[in-house]
CSV table of C-alpha atoms in Angstrom, one decimal:
chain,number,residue,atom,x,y,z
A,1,UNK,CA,0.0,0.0,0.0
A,2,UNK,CA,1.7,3.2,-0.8
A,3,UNK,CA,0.0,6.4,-0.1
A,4,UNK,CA,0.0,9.7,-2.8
A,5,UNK,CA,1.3,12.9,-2.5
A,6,UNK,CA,-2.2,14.6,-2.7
A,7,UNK,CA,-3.3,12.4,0.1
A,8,UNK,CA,-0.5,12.9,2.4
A,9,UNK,CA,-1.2,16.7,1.4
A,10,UNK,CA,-4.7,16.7,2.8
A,11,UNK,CA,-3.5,15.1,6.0
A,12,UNK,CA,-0.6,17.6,6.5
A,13,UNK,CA,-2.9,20.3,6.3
A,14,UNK,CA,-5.7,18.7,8.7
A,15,UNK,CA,-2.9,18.1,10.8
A,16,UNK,CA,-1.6,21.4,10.6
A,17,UNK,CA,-5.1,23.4,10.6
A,18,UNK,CA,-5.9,21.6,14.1
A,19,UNK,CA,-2.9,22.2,16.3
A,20,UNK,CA,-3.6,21.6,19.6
A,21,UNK,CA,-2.9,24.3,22.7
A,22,UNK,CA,-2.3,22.8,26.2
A,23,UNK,CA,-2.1,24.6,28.8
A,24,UNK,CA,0.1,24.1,31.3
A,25,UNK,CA,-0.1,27.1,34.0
A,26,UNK,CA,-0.1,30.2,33.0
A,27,UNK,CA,1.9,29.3,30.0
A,28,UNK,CA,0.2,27.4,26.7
A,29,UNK,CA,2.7,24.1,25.0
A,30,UNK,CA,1.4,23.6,21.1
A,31,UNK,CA,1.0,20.8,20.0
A,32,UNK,CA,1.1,18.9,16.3
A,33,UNK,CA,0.1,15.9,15.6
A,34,UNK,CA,2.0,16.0,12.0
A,35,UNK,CA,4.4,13.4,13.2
A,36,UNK,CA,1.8,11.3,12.9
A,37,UNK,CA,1.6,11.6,9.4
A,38,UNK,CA,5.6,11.7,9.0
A,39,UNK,CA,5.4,8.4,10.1
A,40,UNK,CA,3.1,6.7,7.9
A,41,UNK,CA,4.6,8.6,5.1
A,42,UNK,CA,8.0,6.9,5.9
A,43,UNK,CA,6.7,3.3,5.9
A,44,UNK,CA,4.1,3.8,2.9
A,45,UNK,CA,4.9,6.4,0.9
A,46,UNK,CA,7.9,7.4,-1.7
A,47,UNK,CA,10.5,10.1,-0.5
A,48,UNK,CA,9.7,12.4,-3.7
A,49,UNK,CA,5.5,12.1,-2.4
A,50,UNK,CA,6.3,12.6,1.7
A,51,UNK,CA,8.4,16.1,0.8
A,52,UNK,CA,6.0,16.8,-2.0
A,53,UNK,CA,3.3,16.3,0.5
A,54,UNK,CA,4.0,18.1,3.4
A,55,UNK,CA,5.2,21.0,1.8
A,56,UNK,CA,1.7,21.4,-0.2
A,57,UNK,CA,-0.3,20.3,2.6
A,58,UNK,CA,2.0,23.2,5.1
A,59,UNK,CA,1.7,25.9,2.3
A,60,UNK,CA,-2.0,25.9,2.4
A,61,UNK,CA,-2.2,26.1,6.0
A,62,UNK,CA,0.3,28.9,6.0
A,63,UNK,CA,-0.8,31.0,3.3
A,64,UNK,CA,-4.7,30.8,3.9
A,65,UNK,CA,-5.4,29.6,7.3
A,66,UNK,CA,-2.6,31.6,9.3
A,67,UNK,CA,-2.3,34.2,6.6
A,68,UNK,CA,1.7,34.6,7.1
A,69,UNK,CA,3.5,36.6,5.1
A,70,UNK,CA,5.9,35.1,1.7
A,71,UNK,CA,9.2,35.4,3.8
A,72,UNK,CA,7.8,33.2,6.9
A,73,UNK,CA,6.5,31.0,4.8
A,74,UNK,CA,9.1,30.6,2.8
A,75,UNK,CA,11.3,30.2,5.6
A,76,UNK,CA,9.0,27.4,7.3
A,77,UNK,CA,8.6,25.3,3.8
A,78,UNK,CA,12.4,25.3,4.1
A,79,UNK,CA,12.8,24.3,7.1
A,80,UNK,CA,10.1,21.1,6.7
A,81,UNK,CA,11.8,20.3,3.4
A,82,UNK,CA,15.3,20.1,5.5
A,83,UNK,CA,13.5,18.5,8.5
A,84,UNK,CA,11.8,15.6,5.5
A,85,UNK,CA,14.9,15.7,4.0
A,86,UNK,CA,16.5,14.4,7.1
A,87,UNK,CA,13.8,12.0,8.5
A,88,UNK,CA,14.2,10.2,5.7
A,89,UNK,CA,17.6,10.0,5.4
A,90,UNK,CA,18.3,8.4,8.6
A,91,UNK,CA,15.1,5.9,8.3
A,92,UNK,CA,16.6,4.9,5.3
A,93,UNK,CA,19.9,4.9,6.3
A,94,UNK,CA,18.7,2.7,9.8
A,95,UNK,CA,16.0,0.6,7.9
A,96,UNK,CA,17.4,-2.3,6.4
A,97,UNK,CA,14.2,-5.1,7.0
A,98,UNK,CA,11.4,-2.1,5.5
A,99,UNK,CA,8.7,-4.0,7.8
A,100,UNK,CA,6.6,-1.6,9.9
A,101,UNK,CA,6.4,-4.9,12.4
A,102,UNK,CA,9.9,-4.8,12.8
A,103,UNK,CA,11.7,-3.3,16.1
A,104,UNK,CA,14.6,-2.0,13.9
A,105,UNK,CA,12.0,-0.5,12.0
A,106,UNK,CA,10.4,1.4,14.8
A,107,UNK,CA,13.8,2.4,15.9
A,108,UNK,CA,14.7,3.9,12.5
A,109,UNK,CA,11.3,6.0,12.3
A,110,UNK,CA,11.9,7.2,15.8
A,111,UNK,CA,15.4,8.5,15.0
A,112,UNK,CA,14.4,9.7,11.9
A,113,UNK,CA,11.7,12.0,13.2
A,114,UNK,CA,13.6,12.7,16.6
A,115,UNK,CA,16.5,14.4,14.8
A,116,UNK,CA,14.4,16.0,12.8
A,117,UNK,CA,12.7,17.2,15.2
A,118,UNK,CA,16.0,18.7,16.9
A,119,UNK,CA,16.4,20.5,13.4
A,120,UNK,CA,13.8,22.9,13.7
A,121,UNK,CA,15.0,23.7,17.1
A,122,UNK,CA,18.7,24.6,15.7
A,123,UNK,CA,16.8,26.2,12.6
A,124,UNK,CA,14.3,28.3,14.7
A,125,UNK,CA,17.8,29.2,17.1
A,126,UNK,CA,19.6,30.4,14.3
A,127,UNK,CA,16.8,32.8,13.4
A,128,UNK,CA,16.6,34.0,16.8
A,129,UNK,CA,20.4,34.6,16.6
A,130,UNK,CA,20.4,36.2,13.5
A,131,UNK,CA,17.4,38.9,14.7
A,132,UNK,CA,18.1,38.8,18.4
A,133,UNK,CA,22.0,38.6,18.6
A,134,UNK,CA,23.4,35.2,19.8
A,135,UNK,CA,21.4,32.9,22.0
A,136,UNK,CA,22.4,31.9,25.4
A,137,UNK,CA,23.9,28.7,25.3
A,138,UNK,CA,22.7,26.9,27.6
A,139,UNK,CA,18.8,27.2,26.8
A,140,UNK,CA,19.7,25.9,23.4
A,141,UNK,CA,21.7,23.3,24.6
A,142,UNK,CA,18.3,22.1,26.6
A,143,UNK,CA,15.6,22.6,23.9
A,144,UNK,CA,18.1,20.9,21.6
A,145,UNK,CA,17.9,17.8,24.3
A,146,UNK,CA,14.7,18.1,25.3
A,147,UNK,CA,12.8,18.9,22.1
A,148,UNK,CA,9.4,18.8,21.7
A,149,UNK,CA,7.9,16.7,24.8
A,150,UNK,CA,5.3,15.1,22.9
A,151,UNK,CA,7.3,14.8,19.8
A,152,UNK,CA,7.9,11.2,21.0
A,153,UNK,CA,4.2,10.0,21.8
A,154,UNK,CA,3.0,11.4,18.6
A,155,UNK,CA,5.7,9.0,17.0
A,156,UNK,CA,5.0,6.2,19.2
A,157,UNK,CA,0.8,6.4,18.1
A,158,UNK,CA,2.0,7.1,14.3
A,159,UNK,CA,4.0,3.8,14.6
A,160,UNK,CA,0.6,1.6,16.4
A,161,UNK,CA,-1.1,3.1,13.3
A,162,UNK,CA,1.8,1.8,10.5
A,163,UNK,CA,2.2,-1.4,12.2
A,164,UNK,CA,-1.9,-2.2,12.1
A,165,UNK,CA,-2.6,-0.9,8.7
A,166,UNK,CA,1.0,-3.7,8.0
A,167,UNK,CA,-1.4,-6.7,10.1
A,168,UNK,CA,-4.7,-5.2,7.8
A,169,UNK,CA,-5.0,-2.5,5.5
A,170,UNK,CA,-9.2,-2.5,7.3
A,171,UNK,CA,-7.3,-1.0,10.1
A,172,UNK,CA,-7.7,2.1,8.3
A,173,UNK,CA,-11.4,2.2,9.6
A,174,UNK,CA,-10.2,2.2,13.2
A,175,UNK,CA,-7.8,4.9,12.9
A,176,UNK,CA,-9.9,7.4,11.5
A,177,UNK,CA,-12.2,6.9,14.0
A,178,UNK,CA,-9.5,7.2,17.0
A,179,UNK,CA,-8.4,10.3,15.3
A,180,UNK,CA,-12.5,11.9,14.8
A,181,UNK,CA,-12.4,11.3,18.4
A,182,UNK,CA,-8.9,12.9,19.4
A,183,UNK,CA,-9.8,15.7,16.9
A,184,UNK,CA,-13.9,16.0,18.7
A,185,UNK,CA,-12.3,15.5,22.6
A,186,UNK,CA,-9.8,18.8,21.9
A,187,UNK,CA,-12.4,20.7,20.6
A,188,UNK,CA,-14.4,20.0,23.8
A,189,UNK,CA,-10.9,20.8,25.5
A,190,UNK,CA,-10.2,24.0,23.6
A,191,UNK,CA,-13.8,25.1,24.4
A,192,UNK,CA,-13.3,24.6,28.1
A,193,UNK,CA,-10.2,26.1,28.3
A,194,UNK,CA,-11.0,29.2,26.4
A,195,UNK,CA,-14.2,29.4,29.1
A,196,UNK,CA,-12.0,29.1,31.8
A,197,UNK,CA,-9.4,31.7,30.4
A,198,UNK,CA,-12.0,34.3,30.4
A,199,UNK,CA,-13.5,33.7,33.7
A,200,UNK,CA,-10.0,33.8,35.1
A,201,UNK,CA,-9.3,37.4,33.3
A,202,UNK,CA,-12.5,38.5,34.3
A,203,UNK,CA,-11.8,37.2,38.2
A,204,UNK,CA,-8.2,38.9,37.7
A,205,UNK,CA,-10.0,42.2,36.8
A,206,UNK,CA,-12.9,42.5,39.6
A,207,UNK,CA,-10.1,41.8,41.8
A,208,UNK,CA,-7.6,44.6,40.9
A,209,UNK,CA,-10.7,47.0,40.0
A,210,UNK,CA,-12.1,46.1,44.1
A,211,UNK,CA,-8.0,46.6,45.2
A,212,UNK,CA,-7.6,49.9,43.3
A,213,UNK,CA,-6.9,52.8,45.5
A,214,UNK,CA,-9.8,54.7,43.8
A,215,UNK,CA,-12.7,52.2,44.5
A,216,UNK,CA,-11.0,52.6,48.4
A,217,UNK,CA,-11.3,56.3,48.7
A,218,UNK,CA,-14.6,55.7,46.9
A,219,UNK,CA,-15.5,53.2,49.9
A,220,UNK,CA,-14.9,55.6,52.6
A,221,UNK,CA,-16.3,58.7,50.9
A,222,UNK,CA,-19.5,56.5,50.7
């Protein structure tokens, strides 16, 4: 089974178009699930399609959903052709069985998309350096260790998925609908979190209005 670029286009931009926001605190981790689709593409799909297919699939998204401008868009196609360009150069490189069954093969996807993944981190740094002078290095020492924290789970369910469509291609079925549900359980999420965000800045603004040296002088005028 080998999937086509246009395909693996349309799930890049799902992907892409649903990017999920966790918060965390006061501070908000995003989160793509394109990995996902990176892995697939490395077990069923030609090199030439996977490229070809993230960067249409990423250039919609960019240029009508997010609306960015020709130079950052540019600049991210580059960067996912590099960070492509890479994955699956070391899966190829690792991959010597080509059985999505295989432990070697697992291993070689996870590399593959793991030092990818510590691409865009170097790639984003050297934009930062080139704007913002030279980053400390000790920060980009960590993010280049750490990387994206769910990189690896989204890799880990992207290789369940390639290794049940290997046992059956009918586990296709199943996998769309675990990904309708992912896709309908962050919306309710997102929905939540957004009604909590607002009670919170409303909260945050009764209490500094109640706490204002105005409203006190007010108070005892009264």
């Amino acid at each position: 089974m080998l999937l086509p670029w246009w395909l693996l286009a349309g799930l890049f931009a799902a992907t892409e178009a649903c990017v999920m926001h966790i918060q965390t605190g006061r501070e908000a981790q995003t989160v793509s699930v394109s990995e996902l689709v990176v892995v697939l593409g490395l077990f069923y799909a030609a090199p030439a399609d996977l490229v070809a297919g993230n960067l249409l699939g990423s250039a919609v998204i960019l240029l009508v959903h997010r609306r960015s401008s020709v130079l950052k868009t540019l600049w991210n196609l580059a960067s996912l052709s590099l960070q492509m360009v890479v994955a699956v150069g070391i899966f190829r490189f690792l991959n010597d069985v080509g059985n999505a069954t295989h432990w070697l093969a697992w291993v070689a996807a996870c590399a593959g998309c793991l030092v990818a993944n510590r691409v865009s981190v170097l790639a984003v740094a050297g934009v930062m350096a080139i704007y913002d002078g030279r980053p400390p290095l000790t920060p980009l020492l960590r993010e280049v260790a750490t990387g994206d924290l769910a990189s690896p789970v989204v890799v880990t369910l992207g290789l369940i998925a390639a290794t049940s469509l290997a046992a059956t291609p009918a586990a296709v079925v199943l996998l769309l609908v675990m990904g309708a549900g992912l896709l309908i359980g962050y919306r309710a999420y997102a929905a939540l979190s957004d009604r909590h965000l607002s009670l919170e800045r409303l909260y945050r603004f009764t209490q500094a209005i109640s706490s204002s040296p105005r409203s006190t002088r007010f108070s005892a005028a009264s």
